[in-house]
Tab-separated table of N, CA, C and O in Angstrom:
chain	number	residue	atom	x	y	z
A	878	MET	N	-15.324	14.196	2.759
A	878	MET	CA	-14.228	12.775	2.830
A	878	MET	C	-14.546	12.122	1.743
A	878	MET	O	-15.684	12.131	0.931
A	879	TYR	N	-13.483	11.655	0.706
A	879	TYR	CA	-13.374	10.673	-0.213
A	879	TYR	C	-12.324	9.743	-0.106
A	879	TYR	O	-11.713	9.645	0.725
A	880	LYS	N	-12.663	8.487	-1.157
A	880	LYS	CA	-11.607	7.470	-0.936
A	880	LYS	C	-10.757	7.679	-2.080
A	880	LYS	O	-11.336	7.736	-3.320
A	881	ILE	N	-9.403	7.557	-1.953
A	881	ILE	CA	-8.606	7.046	-3.317
A	881	ILE	C	-8.452	5.895	-3.463
A	881	ILE	O	-8.061	5.410	-2.168
A	882	ILE	N	-8.411	4.993	-4.359
A	882	ILE	CA	-8.197	3.476	-4.441
A	882	ILE	C	-7.243	3.324	-5.408
A	882	ILE	O	-7.292	3.780	-6.671
A	883	ILE	N	-6.271	2.670	-5.252
A	883	ILE	CA	-5.258	1.811	-6.029
A	883	ILE	C	-5.457	0.411	-6.054
A	883	ILE	O	-5.384	-0.036	-5.025
A	884	LYS	N	-5.775	-0.075	-7.167
A	884	LYS	CA	-5.673	-1.713	-7.155
A	884	LYS	C	-4.543	-2.257	-8.166
A	884	LYS	O	-4.118	-1.753	-9.063
A	885	ASN	N	-3.947	-3.241	-7.428
A	885	ASN	CA	-3.086	-4.046	-8.324
A	885	ASN	C	-1.589	-3.161	-8.535
A	885	ASN	O	-1.466	-3.757	-9.601
A	886	LEU	N	-1.413	-2.673	-7.577
A	886	LEU	CA	-0.031	-1.911	-8.056
A	886	LEU	C	1.197	-2.885	-7.898
A	886	LEU	O	1.352	-3.581	-6.755
A	887	GLU	N	1.750	-3.109	-9.205
A	887	GLU	CA	2.992	-4.205	-9.105
A	887	GLU	C	4.186	-3.530	-8.723
A	887	GLU	O	4.778	-2.593	-9.338
A	888	ILE	N	4.778	-4.389	-7.880
A	888	ILE	CA	6.345	-3.988	-7.270
A	888	ILE	C	6.762	-5.220	-7.117
A	888	ILE	O	6.468	-6.288	-6.312
A	889	PHE	N	8.077	-4.866	-7.587
A	889	PHE	CA	9.050	-6.295	-7.457
A	889	PHE	C	9.853	-5.964	-6.128
A	889	PHE	O	10.361	-4.712	-6.007
A	890	ALA	N	9.971	-7.001	-5.398
A	890	ALA	CA	10.451	-6.698	-3.919
A	890	ALA	C	11.248	-8.098	-3.654
A	890	ALA	O	10.882	-8.956	-3.993
A	891	TYR	N	11.757	-8.068	-2.425
A	891	TYR	CA	12.427	-9.339	-1.658
A	891	TYR	C	11.812	-9.424	-0.525
A	891	TYR	O	12.803	-9.728	0.574
A	892	HIS	N	10.412	-9.718	-0.282
A	892	HIS	CA	10.089	-10.177	0.932
A	892	HIS	C	9.799	-11.650	0.751
A	892	HIS	O	9.515	-11.882	0.104
A	893	GLY	N	10.040	-12.160	2.195
A	893	GLY	CA	9.575	-13.660	2.260
A	893	GLY	C	10.550	-14.363	3.376
A	893	GLY	O	11.573	-14.128	3.818
A	894	CYS	N	9.947	-15.506	3.882
A	894	CYS	CA	10.790	-16.247	4.930
A	894	CYS	C	11.842	-16.874	4.115
A	894	CYS	O	12.661	-17.306	4.641
A	895	CYS	N	11.545	-17.550	2.830
A	895	CYS	CA	12.264	-18.481	2.369
A	895	CYS	C	13.456	-17.636	1.658
A	895	CYS	O	13.599	-16.828	1.221
A	896	GLU	N	14.528	-18.330	1.885
A	896	GLU	CA	16.046	-17.531	1.237
A	896	GLU	C	15.909	-17.302	-0.111
A	896	GLU	O	16.181	-16.347	-0.611
A	897	GLU	N	15.512	-17.867	-1.024
A	897	GLU	CA	15.268	-17.794	-2.518
A	897	GLU	C	14.354	-16.593	-2.793
A	897	GLU	O	14.716	-15.684	-3.781
A	898	GLU	N	13.458	-16.467	-1.959
A	898	GLU	CA	12.879	-15.105	-1.806
A	898	GLU	C	13.505	-13.937	-1.797
A	898	GLU	O	13.211	-12.536	-2.103
A	899	LYS	N	14.190	-14.077	-0.883
A	899	LYS	CA	15.157	-12.947	-0.203
A	899	LYS	C	16.197	-12.594	-1.211
A	899	LYS	O	16.725	-11.504	-1.656
A	900	VAL	N	16.833	-13.412	-2.009
A	900	VAL	CA	17.596	-13.370	-3.187
A	900	VAL	C	17.146	-12.895	-4.379
A	900	VAL	O	17.633	-12.018	-5.342
A	901	LEU	N	16.219	-13.871	-4.862
A	901	LEU	CA	15.446	-13.526	-6.408
A	901	LEU	C	14.509	-12.564	-6.295
A	901	LEU	O	14.444	-11.931	-7.266
A	902	GLY	N	13.837	-12.356	-5.220
A	902	GLY	CA	12.728	-11.354	-5.299
A	902	GLY	C	11.648	-12.013	-5.948
A	902	GLY	O	11.377	-12.925	-6.752
A	903	GLN	N	10.353	-11.114	-6.232
A	903	GLN	CA	9.230	-11.563	-6.664
A	903	GLN	C	8.247	-10.247	-6.936
A	903	GLN	O	8.635	-9.378	-6.082
A	904	VAL	N	7.301	-10.546	-7.694
A	904	VAL	CA	6.275	-9.508	-7.785
A	904	VAL	C	5.236	-9.717	-6.622
A	904	VAL	O	4.854	-10.756	-6.678
A	905	PHE	N	4.878	-8.660	-6.198
A	905	PHE	CA	3.677	-8.378	-5.457
A	905	PHE	C	2.814	-7.344	-5.977
A	905	PHE	O	3.282	-6.697	-6.652
A	906	CYS	N	1.534	-7.548	-5.711
A	906	CYS	CA	0.289	-6.707	-5.845
A	906	CYS	C	0.050	-6.046	-4.604
A	906	CYS	O	-0.505	-6.652	-3.813
A	907	ILE	N	-0.287	-4.535	-4.563
A	907	ILE	CA	-0.719	-3.903	-3.996
A	907	ILE	C	-2.052	-3.098	-3.947
A	907	ILE	O	-2.040	-2.527	-5.163
A	908	ASP	N	-2.730	-3.531	-3.101
A	908	ASP	CA	-4.191	-2.529	-3.121
A	908	ASP	C	-4.183	-1.549	-2.027
A	908	ASP	O	-3.700	-1.866	-1.036
A	909	CYS	N	-4.692	-0.479	-2.190
A	909	CYS	CA	-4.689	0.675	-1.224
A	909	CYS	C	-5.857	1.327	-1.110
A	909	CYS	O	-6.117	2.146	-2.232
A	910	ASP	N	-6.533	1.610	-0.470
A	910	ASP	CA	-7.429	2.612	-0.086
A	910	ASP	C	-7.389	3.547	0.808
A	910	ASP	O	-6.866	3.296	2.103
A	911	VAL	N	-7.480	4.994	0.597
A	911	VAL	CA	-7.255	5.953	1.664
A	911	VAL	C	-8.549	6.762	1.642
A	911	VAL	O	-8.973	7.417	0.894
A	912	LEU	N	-8.979	7.073	3.014
A	912	LEU	CA	-9.930	8.335	3.098
A	912	LEU	C	-9.186	9.560	3.197
A	912	LEU	O	-8.457	9.835	4.326
A	913	VAL	N	-9.536	10.378	2.593
A	913	VAL	CA	-9.251	11.554	2.471
A	913	VAL	C	-10.047	12.829	2.891
A	913	VAL	O	-11.012	12.935	2.358
A	914	ASN	N	-9.468	13.522	3.877
A	914	ASN	CA	-10.407	14.437	4.474
A	914	ASN	C	-9.972	15.765	4.025
A	914	ASN	O	-8.907	16.194	4.303
A	915	ILE	N	-11.082	16.598	3.580
A	915	ILE	CA	-10.615	17.818	2.761
A	915	ILE	C	-11.128	18.942	3.871
A	915	ILE	O	-11.014	19.811	3.635
A	916	GLY	N	-11.730	18.392	4.963
A	916	GLY	CA	-11.858	19.393	5.886
A	916	GLY	C	-13.394	19.805	6.253
A	916	GLY	O	-14.050	18.854	5.671
A	917	ASN	N	-13.757	20.772	6.895
A	917	ASN	CA	-15.317	21.099	6.724
A	917	ASN	C	-15.975	21.315	5.625
A	917	ASN	O	-15.476	21.320	4.580
A	918	THR	N	-17.035	21.502	5.429
A	918	THR	CA	-18.173	21.748	4.064
A	918	THR	C	-17.593	22.796	3.349
A	918	THR	O	-17.972	22.875	2.289
A	919	ASP	N	-16.999	23.724	4.010
A	919	ASP	CA	-16.697	25.330	3.204
A	919	ASP	C	-15.380	24.936	2.432
A	919	ASP	O	-14.954	25.538	1.406
A	920	ASN	N	-14.742	23.671	2.618
A	920	ASN	CA	-13.455	23.515	1.972
A	920	ASN	C	-14.019	22.382	0.787
A	920	ASN	O	-14.622	21.803	0.922
A	921	GLU	N	-13.496	22.800	-0.755
A	921	GLU	CA	-13.884	22.248	-1.733
A	921	GLU	C	-12.578	21.728	-2.398
A	921	GLU	O	-11.762	22.651	-2.427
A	922	ILE	N	-12.559	20.969	-3.257
A	922	ILE	CA	-11.466	20.230	-4.301
A	922	ILE	C	-11.498	21.655	-4.976
A	922	ILE	O	-10.068	21.936	-5.587
A	923	LYS	N	-12.385	22.119	-5.905
A	923	LYS	CA	-12.202	23.355	-6.646
A	923	LYS	C	-11.369	22.794	-8.060
A	923	LYS	O	-10.868	23.595	-8.724
A	924	ASP	N	-11.501	21.684	-8.398
A	924	ASP	CA	-10.711	21.013	-9.363
A	924	ASP	C	-9.304	21.454	-9.451
A	924	ASP	O	-8.771	21.814	-10.434
A	925	ASP	N	-8.727	21.421	-8.247
A	925	ASP	CA	-7.289	21.953	-8.222
A	925	ASP	C	-6.364	20.774	-7.506
A	925	ASP	O	-6.906	20.463	-6.131
A	926	VAL	N	-5.455	20.264	-7.599
A	926	VAL	CA	-4.788	18.967	-7.161
A	926	VAL	C	-4.192	19.601	-5.789
A	926	VAL	O	-4.045	18.575	-4.861
A	927	LYS	N	-4.127	20.899	-5.732
A	927	LYS	CA	-3.517	21.232	-4.426
A	927	LYS	C	-4.307	20.883	-3.209
A	927	LYS	O	-4.126	21.138	-2.152
A	928	ASN	N	-5.754	21.213	-3.702
A	928	ASN	CA	-6.585	20.721	-2.706
A	928	ASN	C	-7.180	19.371	-2.276
A	928	ASN	O	-8.109	18.802	-1.514
A	929	THR	N	-6.264	18.508	-2.740
A	929	THR	CA	-6.838	17.019	-2.619
A	929	THR	C	-5.250	16.250	-2.208
A	929	THR	O	-4.351	16.806	-1.986
A	930	LEU	N	-5.558	14.941	-2.738
A	930	LEU	CA	-4.079	14.069	-2.303
A	930	LEU	C	-4.051	13.230	-3.535
A	930	LEU	O	-4.696	12.843	-4.450
A	931	CYS	N	-2.750	13.568	-4.333
A	931	CYS	CA	-2.206	13.268	-5.541
A	931	CYS	C	-2.172	11.588	-5.483
A	931	CYS	O	-1.309	11.038	-4.808
A	932	TYR	N	-3.016	10.887	-6.363
A	932	TYR	CA	-2.873	9.044	-6.178
A	932	TYR	C	-1.544	8.728	-6.683
A	932	TYR	O	-1.153	7.826	-6.214
A	933	ALA	N	-0.982	9.611	-7.731
A	933	ALA	CA	0.326	9.398	-8.358
A	933	ALA	C	1.526	9.236	-7.152
A	933	ALA	O	2.051	8.589	-7.270
A	934	GLU	N	1.314	10.475	-6.404
A	934	GLU	CA	2.185	10.649	-5.299
A	934	GLU	C	2.271	9.270	-4.326
A	934	GLU	O	2.957	8.892	-3.770
A	935	VAL	N	0.843	8.955	-3.847
A	935	VAL	CA	0.527	8.003	-3.052
A	935	VAL	C	1.392	6.727	-3.678
A	935	VAL	O	1.689	5.765	-2.990
A	936	ALA	N	0.990	6.428	-4.824
A	936	ALA	CA	1.483	5.150	-5.428
A	936	ALA	C	3.111	5.175	-5.549
A	936	ALA	O	3.610	4.314	-5.093
A	937	ASP	N	3.407	6.208	-5.780
A	937	ASP	CA	5.493	6.399	-5.600
A	937	ASP	C	5.501	6.274	-4.317
A	937	ASP	O	6.346	5.405	-4.124
A	938	PHE	N	5.132	6.693	-3.069
A	938	PHE	CA	5.356	6.337	-2.070
A	938	PHE	C	5.210	4.854	-1.554
A	938	PHE	O	6.244	4.615	-0.930
A	939	ILE	N	4.323	4.402	-2.053
A	939	ILE	CA	3.903	2.700	-1.665
A	939	ILE	C	5.312	2.102	-2.266
A	939	ILE	O	5.907	1.419	-1.512
A	940	VAL	N	5.211	2.506	-3.619
A	940	VAL	CA	6.640	1.486	-4.151
A	940	VAL	C	7.933	2.122	-3.577
A	940	VAL	O	8.649	1.050	-3.123
A	941	LYS	N	8.169	2.998	-3.217
A	941	LYS	CA	9.570	3.318	-2.492
A	941	LYS	C	10.053	2.468	-1.324
A	941	LYS	O	10.735	2.170	-0.645
A	942	ASN	N	8.679	2.657	-0.434
A	942	ASN	CA	8.479	2.066	0.774
A	942	ASN	C	8.531	0.926	0.647
A	942	ASN	O	9.137	0.055	1.996
A	943	PHE	N	7.974	0.069	0.113
A	943	PHE	CA	7.788	-1.379	-0.108
A	943	PHE	C	9.208	-2.252	-0.502
A	943	PHE	O	9.305	-2.939	0.003
A	944	GLN	N	9.798	-1.456	-1.282
A	944	GLN	CA	11.132	-1.544	-1.571
A	944	GLN	C	12.455	-1.459	-0.917
A	944	GLN	O	13.551	-1.895	-0.997
A	945	LYS	N	12.387	-0.641	0.109
A	945	LYS	CA	13.115	0.148	0.780
A	945	LYS	C	14.027	-0.801	1.693
A	945	LYS	O	15.293	-0.997	1.881
A	946	ASP	N	13.037	-1.821	2.460
A	946	ASP	CA	13.329	-3.046	3.390
A	946	ASP	C	13.061	-4.206	2.882
A	946	ASP	O	12.083	-4.358	2.009
A	947	LYS	N	13.685	-5.311	3.448
A	947	LYS	CA	13.254	-6.585	3.374
A	947	LYS	C	12.269	-7.180	4.429
A	947	LYS	O	13.167	-7.081	5.551
A	948	PHE	N	11.397	-7.775	4.478
A	948	PHE	CA	10.348	-8.437	5.357
A	948	PHE	C	10.415	-9.708	5.379
A	948	PHE	O	10.005	-10.074	4.359
A	949	ASN	N	10.487	-10.468	6.517
A	949	ASN	CA	9.869	-11.942	6.241
A	949	ASN	C	8.492	-12.086	6.136
A	949	ASN	O	8.049	-13.083	5.477
A	950	LEU	N	7.728	-11.312	6.846
A	950	LEU	CA	6.361	-11.548	6.479
A	950	LEU	C	5.650	-10.278	6.014
A	950	LEU	O	5.881	-8.986	5.920
A	951	ILE	N	4.713	-10.540	4.689
A	951	ILE	CA	4.078	-9.380	4.261
A	951	ILE	C	3.009	-8.619	5.243
A	951	ILE	O	2.653	-7.588	5.166
A	952	GLU	N	2.623	-9.423	6.269
A	952	GLU	CA	1.795	-8.426	7.301
A	952	GLU	C	2.617	-7.285	7.947
A	952	GLU	O	2.129	-6.137	7.857
A	953	THR	N	4.100	-7.722	8.225
A	953	THR	CA	4.961	-6.492	8.405
A	953	THR	C	5.008	-5.176	7.615
A	953	THR	O	4.729	-4.271	7.725
A	954	ALA	N	5.139	-5.855	6.067
A	954	ALA	CA	5.146	-4.739	5.084
A	954	ALA	C	3.842	-3.830	5.001
A	954	ALA	O	3.842	-2.861	4.965
A	955	ALA	N	2.582	-4.537	5.227
A	955	ALA	CA	1.423	-3.944	5.227
A	955	ALA	C	1.209	-3.247	6.087
A	955	ALA	O	0.901	-1.867	6.049
A	956	GLU	N	1.490	-3.668	7.289
A	956	GLU	CA	1.132	-2.481	8.579
A	956	GLU	C	2.279	-1.400	8.428
A	956	GLU	O	2.030	-0.323	8.779
A	957	MET	N	3.599	-1.441	8.151
A	957	MET	CA	4.620	-0.444	7.440
A	957	MET	C	4.252	0.547	6.802
A	957	MET	O	3.900	1.879	7.215
A	958	LEU	N	3.208	0.023	5.679
A	958	LEU	CA	2.713	1.142	4.669
A	958	LEU	C	1.576	1.781	5.250
A	958	LEU	O	1.613	3.090	5.157
A	959	CYS	N	0.904	1.171	5.915
A	959	CYS	CA	-0.266	1.730	6.837
A	959	CYS	C	0.470	2.947	7.524
A	959	CYS	O	-0.185	4.083	7.678
A	960	ASN	N	0.979	2.433	8.453
A	960	ASN	CA	1.791	3.527	9.481
A	960	ASN	C	2.252	4.984	8.701
A	960	ASN	O	2.331	6.053	9.124
A	961	LEU	N	2.984	4.531	7.664
A	961	LEU	CA	3.665	5.383	6.798
A	961	LEU	C	2.803	6.581	6.115
A	961	LEU	O	2.941	7.837	6.075
A	962	ILE	N	1.803	5.880	5.726
A	962	ILE	CA	0.873	6.653	4.767
A	962	ILE	C	-0.058	7.527	5.858
A	962	ILE	O	0.088	8.871	5.532
A	963	ILE	N	-0.373	7.070	7.097
A	963	ILE	CA	-0.824	8.078	8.164
A	963	ILE	C	-0.250	9.024	8.497
A	963	ILE	O	-0.645	10.316	8.652
A	964	SER	N	1.234	8.670	8.691
A	964	SER	CA	1.902	9.756	9.445
A	964	SER	C	2.596	10.640	8.206
A	964	SER	O	3.098	11.746	8.680
A	965	ASN	N	2.723	10.522	7.008
A	965	ASN	CA	3.247	11.209	6.097
A	965	ASN	C	2.311	12.036	5.441
A	965	ASN	O	2.417	13.260	4.612
A	966	PHE	N	1.040	11.631	5.212
A	966	PHE	CA	-0.146	12.315	4.449
A	966	PHE	C	-1.024	12.843	5.460
A	966	PHE	O	-1.868	12.209	6.118
A	967	SER	N	-1.209	14.102	5.807
A	967	SER	CA	-1.998	14.532	6.925
A	967	SER	C	-3.591	14.709	6.218
A	967	SER	O	-4.201	14.757	7.449
A	968	LYS	N	-3.738	14.855	5.236
A	968	LYS	CA	-5.061	14.665	4.954
A	968	LYS	C	-5.896	13.215	4.865
A	968	LYS	O	-6.772	12.916	4.520
A	969	VAL	N	-4.967	12.148	5.071
A	969	VAL	CA	-5.585	10.853	5.176
A	969	VAL	C	-5.847	10.563	6.676
A	969	VAL	O	-5.337	10.690	7.509
A	970	ASP	N	-7.177	10.263	6.824
A	970	ASP	CA	-7.647	9.925	8.149
A	970	ASP	C	-7.901	8.322	8.499
A	970	ASP	O	-7.943	7.918	9.547
A	971	PHE	N	-7.581	7.406	7.116
A	971	PHE	CA	-7.736	5.924	7.161
A	971	PHE	C	-6.905	5.441	5.965
A	971	PHE	O	-7.002	5.857	4.878
A	972	ALA	N	-6.096	4.201	6.403
A	972	ALA	CA	-5.630	3.756	5.152
A	972	ALA	C	-5.952	2.208	5.227
A	972	ALA	O	-5.743	1.608	6.397
A	973	LYS	N	-6.007	1.551	4.167
A	973	LYS	CA	-6.190	0.088	4.217
A	973	LYS	C	-5.040	-0.702	2.900
A	973	LYS	O	-5.101	-0.008	1.820
A	974	ILE	N	-4.098	-1.506	3.399
A	974	ILE	CA	-3.500	-1.896	2.315
A	974	ILE	C	-3.342	-3.501	2.279
A	974	ILE	O	-3.878	-4.361	3.530
A	975	VAL	N	-3.624	-4.055	1.142
A	975	VAL	CA	-3.543	-5.527	0.665
A	975	VAL	C	-2.330	-5.759	0.104
A	975	VAL	O	-2.014	-5.097	-0.885
A	976	VAL	N	-1.563	-6.560	0.779
A	976	VAL	CA	-0.361	-6.941	0.095
A	976	VAL	C	-0.780	-8.374	-0.436
A	976	VAL	O	-1.041	-9.396	0.330
A	977	LYS	N	-0.710	-8.569	-1.940
A	977	LYS	CA	-0.870	-9.768	-2.619
A	977	LYS	C	0.337	-10.435	-2.869
A	977	LYS	O	1.405	-9.812	-3.318
A	978	LYS	N	0.445	-11.675	-2.733
A	978	LYS	CA	1.744	-12.487	-3.155
A	978	LYS	C	1.464	-13.611	-4.178
A	978	LYS	O	1.168	-14.678	-3.627
A	979	PRO	N	1.239	-13.160	-5.326
A	979	PRO	CA	1.190	-14.407	-6.426
A	979	PRO	C	2.015	-15.741	-6.628
A	979	PRO	O	1.486	-16.751	-7.024
A	980	ASN	N	3.335	-15.462	-6.098
A	980	ASN	CA	4.276	-16.333	-6.349
A	980	ASN	C	4.774	-16.914	-4.930
A	980	ASN	O	5.919	-17.434	-5.051
A	981	ALA	N	3.733	-16.928	-3.934
A	981	ALA	CA	4.155	-17.436	-2.545
A	981	ALA	C	4.543	-19.049	-2.778
A	981	ALA	O	3.656	-19.899	-3.954
A	982	PRO	N	5.536	-19.371	-2.190
A	982	PRO	CA	6.140	-20.574	-2.178
A	982	PRO	C	5.295	-21.551	-1.394
A	982	PRO	O	5.512	-22.485	-0.503
A	983	ILE	N	3.994	-21.954	-2.116
A	983	ILE	CA	3.027	-23.091	-1.933
A	983	ILE	C	3.077	-24.014	-2.899
A	983	ILE	O	2.676	-23.742	-4.162
A	984	ASP	N	2.868	-25.164	-2.825
A	984	ASP	CA	2.717	-26.234	-3.944
A	984	ASP	C	1.639	-26.936	-4.035
A	984	ASP	O	1.063	-27.909	-3.790
A	985	LYS	N	0.497	-25.676	-4.518
A	985	LYS	CA	-0.694	-25.909	-4.618
A	985	LYS	C	-0.901	-24.795	-5.662
A	985	LYS	O	-0.413	-23.767	-5.837
A	986	LYS	N	-2.284	-25.105	-6.420
A	986	LYS	CA	-2.502	-24.170	-7.239
A	986	LYS	C	-3.548	-23.152	-6.529
A	986	LYS	O	-4.403	-23.314	-5.951
A	987	PHE	N	-3.323	-21.781	-6.858
A	987	PHE	CA	-3.979	-20.868	-6.035
A	987	PHE	C	-3.493	-19.474	-7.006
A	987	PHE	O	-2.547	-19.139	-8.030
A	988	GLU	N	-4.650	-18.425	-6.821
A	988	GLU	CA	-4.499	-17.229	-7.522
A	988	GLU	C	-3.266	-16.264	-6.751
A	988	GLU	O	-2.546	-15.791	-7.492
A	989	TYR	N	-3.303	-16.059	-5.442
A	989	TYR	CA	-2.353	-15.563	-4.645
A	989	TYR	C	-2.539	-15.569	-3.272
A	989	TYR	O	-3.692	-16.060	-2.933
A	990	VAL	N	-2.172	-15.033	-2.281
A	990	VAL	CA	-2.188	-15.259	-0.807
A	990	VAL	C	-2.260	-13.724	-0.795
A	990	VAL	O	-1.229	-12.576	-1.309
A	991	ALA	N	-2.717	-13.340	0.381
A	991	ALA	CA	-2.564	-11.873	0.631
A	991	ALA	C	-2.912	-11.741	2.088
A	991	ALA	O	-3.479	-12.553	2.778
A	992	VAL	N	-2.466	-10.691	2.747
A	992	VAL	CA	-2.792	-9.900	3.899
A	992	VAL	C	-3.385	-8.629	3.740
A	992	VAL	O	-3.160	-7.789	2.936
A	993	GLU	N	-4.193	-8.242	4.487
A	993	GLU	CA	-4.910	-6.808	4.770
A	993	GLU	C	-4.663	-6.100	6.072
A	993	GLU	O	-5.031	-6.893	6.993
A	994	TYR	N	-4.329	-4.937	6.175
A	994	TYR	CA	-3.929	-4.440	7.285
A	994	TYR	C	-4.757	-2.770	7.354
A	994	TYR	O	-4.611	-2.163	6.086
A	995	GLU	N	-5.407	-2.266	8.196
A	995	GLU	CA	-5.897	-1.115	8.211
A	995	GLU	C	-5.510	-0.319	9.326
A	995	GLU	O	-5.265	-0.714	10.389
A	996	LYS	N	-5.619	1.178	8.964
A	996	LYS	CA	-5.505	1.897	10.285
A	996	LYS	C	-6.021	3.140	10.325
A	996	LYS	O	-5.976	3.756	9.074
A	997	ALA	N	-6.523	3.711	11.089
A	997	ALA	CA	-7.335	5.168	11.339
A	997	ALA	C	-6.118	6.048	12.193
A	997	ALA	O	-5.306	5.700	13.001
A	998	ARG	N	-6.459	7.446	11.859
A	998	ARG	CA	-5.746	8.317	12.581
A	998	ARG	C	-6.428	8.557	13.884
A	998	ARG	O	-7.343	8.493	14.008
């Protein structure tokens, strides 16, 4: 088993409770950790992408699905992504998604707000 890590994947989308977030949209940053199970010890990666999980495919999947719908809550978006990753990638035994919202409508100085969601097969 090994882990694929994607950090700060920037995606423009329309999630949020405020009306202007739904109309204007904003940049979100996604972190994704997935544990990939290649089977028993006789199975090896053997330097062949067919024997692993392509991280570019995972990143494209996240972007497509994060932009597909509009959610009021980033909690819902994170949960949806975890569920879809687990159900669509058979080699993934565990997924963790962090959705960061650097431009959340908060009248204070901050780097970002975020939620983290985890799911195991």
